[in-house]
PDB file of C-alpha atoms in Angstrom:
ATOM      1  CA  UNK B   1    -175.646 -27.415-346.413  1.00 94.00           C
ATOM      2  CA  UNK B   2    -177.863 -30.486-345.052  1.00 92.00           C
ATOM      3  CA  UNK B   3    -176.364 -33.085-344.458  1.00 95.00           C
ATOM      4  CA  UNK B   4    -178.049 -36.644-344.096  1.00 94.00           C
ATOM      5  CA  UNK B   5    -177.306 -40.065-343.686  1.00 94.00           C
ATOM      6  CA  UNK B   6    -178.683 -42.931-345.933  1.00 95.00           C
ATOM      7  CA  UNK B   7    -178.256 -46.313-346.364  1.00 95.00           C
ATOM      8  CA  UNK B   8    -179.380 -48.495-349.605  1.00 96.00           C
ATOM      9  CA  UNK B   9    -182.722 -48.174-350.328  1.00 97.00           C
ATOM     10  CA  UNK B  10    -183.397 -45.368-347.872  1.00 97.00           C
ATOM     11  CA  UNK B  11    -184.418 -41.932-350.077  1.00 98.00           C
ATOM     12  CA  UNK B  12    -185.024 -38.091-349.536  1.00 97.00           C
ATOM     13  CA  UNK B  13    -187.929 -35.947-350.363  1.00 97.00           C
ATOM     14  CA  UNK B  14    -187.274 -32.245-352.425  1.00 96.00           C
ATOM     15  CA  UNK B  15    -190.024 -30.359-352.403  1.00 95.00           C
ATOM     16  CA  UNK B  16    -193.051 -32.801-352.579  1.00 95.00           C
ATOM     17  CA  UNK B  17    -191.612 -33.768-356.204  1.00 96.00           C
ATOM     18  CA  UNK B  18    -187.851 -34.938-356.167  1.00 97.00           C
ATOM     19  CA  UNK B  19    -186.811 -38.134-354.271  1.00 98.00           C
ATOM     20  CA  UNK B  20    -183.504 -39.235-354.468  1.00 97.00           C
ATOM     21  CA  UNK B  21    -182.910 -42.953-353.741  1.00 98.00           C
ATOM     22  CA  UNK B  22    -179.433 -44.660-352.573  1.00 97.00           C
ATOM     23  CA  UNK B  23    -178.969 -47.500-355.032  1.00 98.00           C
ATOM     24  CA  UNK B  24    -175.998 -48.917-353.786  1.00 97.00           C
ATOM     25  CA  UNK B  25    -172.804 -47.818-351.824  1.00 95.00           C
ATOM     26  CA  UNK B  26    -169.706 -49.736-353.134  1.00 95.00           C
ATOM     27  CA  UNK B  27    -166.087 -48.091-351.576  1.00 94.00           C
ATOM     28  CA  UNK B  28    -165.975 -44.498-352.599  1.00 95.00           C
ATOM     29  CA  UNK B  29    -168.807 -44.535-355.017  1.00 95.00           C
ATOM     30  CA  UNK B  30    -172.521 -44.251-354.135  1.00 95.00           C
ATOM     31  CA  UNK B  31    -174.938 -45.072-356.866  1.00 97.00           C
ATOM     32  CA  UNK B  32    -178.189 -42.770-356.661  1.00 97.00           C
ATOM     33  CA  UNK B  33    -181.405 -42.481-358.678  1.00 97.00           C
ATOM     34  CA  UNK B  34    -183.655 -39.464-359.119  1.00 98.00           C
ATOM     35  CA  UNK B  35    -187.077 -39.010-359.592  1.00 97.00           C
ATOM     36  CA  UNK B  36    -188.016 -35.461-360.596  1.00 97.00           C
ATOM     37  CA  UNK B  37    -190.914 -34.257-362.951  1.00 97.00           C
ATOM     38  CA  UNK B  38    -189.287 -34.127-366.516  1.00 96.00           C
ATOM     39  CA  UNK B  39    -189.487 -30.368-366.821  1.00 96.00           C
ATOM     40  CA  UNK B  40    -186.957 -30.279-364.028  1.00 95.00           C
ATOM     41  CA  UNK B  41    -183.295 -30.362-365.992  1.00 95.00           C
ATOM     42  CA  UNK B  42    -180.672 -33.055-363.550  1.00 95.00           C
ATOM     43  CA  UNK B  43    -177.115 -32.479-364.411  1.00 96.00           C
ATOM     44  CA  UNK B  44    -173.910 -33.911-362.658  1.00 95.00           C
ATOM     45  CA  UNK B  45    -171.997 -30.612-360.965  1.00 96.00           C
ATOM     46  CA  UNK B  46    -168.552 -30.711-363.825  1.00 97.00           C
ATOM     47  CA  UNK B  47    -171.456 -31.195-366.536  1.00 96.00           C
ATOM     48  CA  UNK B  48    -173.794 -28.240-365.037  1.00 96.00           C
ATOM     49  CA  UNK B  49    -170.326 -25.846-364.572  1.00 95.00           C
ATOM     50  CA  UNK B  50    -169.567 -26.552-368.479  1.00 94.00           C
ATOM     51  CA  UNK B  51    -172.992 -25.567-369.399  1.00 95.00           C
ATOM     52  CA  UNK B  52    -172.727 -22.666-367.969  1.00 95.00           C
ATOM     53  CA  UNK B  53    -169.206 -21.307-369.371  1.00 93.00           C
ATOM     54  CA  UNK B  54    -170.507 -22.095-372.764  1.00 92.00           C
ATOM     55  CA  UNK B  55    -173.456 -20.379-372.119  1.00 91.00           C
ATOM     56  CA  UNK B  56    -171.495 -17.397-370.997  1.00 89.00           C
ATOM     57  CA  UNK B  57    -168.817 -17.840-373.901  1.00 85.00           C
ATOM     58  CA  UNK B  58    -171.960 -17.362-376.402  1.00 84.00           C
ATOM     59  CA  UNK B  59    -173.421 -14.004-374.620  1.00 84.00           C
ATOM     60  CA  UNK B  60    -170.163 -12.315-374.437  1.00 82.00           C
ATOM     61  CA  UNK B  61    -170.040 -10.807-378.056  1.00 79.00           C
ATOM     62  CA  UNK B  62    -167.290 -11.145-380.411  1.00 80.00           C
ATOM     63  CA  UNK B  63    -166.035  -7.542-381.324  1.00 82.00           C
ATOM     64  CA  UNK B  64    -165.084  -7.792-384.796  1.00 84.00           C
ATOM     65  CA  UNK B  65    -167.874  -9.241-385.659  1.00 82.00           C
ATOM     66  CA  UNK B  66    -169.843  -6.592-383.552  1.00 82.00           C
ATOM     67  CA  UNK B  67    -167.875  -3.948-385.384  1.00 85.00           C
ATOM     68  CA  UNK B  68    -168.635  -5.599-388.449  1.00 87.00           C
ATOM     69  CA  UNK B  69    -172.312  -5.859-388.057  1.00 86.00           C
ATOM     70  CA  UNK B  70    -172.378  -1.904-387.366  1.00 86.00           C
ATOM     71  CA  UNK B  71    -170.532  -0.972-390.479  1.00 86.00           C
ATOM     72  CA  UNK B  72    -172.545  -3.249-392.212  1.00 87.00           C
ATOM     73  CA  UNK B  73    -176.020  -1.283-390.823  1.00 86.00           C
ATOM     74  CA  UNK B  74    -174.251   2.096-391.538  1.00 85.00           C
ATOM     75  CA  UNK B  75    -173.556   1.312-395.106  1.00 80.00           C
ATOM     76  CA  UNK B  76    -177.391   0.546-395.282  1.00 78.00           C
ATOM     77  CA  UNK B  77    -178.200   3.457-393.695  1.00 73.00           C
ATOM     78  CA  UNK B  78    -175.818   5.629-396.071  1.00 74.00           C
ATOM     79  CA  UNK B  79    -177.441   4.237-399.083  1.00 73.00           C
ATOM     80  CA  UNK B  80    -181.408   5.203-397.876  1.00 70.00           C
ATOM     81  CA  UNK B  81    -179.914   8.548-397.879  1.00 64.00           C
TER      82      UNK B  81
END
């Protein structure tokens, strides 16, 4: 991990395309902005991490239905027959 310091105002470069500004720095909270082309997605970390459970709550497949489905097929396929 890189670490960096930055006071208000200052900013940091990604990759010729993403600059992060500090905004403001008030206690425990730092205020940042984000420049980034807008095919780039920006997500806050707990926002990202929920994302991606859902994500792999949809792949995973759902067994009665699964079993479902292949009854359904094989009842199709019994009735070309």
């Amino acid at each position: 991990m890189l670490v960096l310091s930055r006071k208000k105002g200052e900013s940091i470069i990604i990759q010729d395309n993403i600059e992060i500004t500090v905004l403001a720095v008030e206690g425990d909270t730092v205020r940042i902005g984000i420049s980034a082309p807008k095919h780039i997605d920006i997500f806050r970390k707990e926002v990202y991490a929920s994302i991606q459970e859902a994500n792999r709550e949809s792949a995973t497949p759902d067994v009665p239905s699964v079993n479902a489905f292949m009854k359904l097929l094989q009842g199709i396929e019994n009735k070309k027959k």
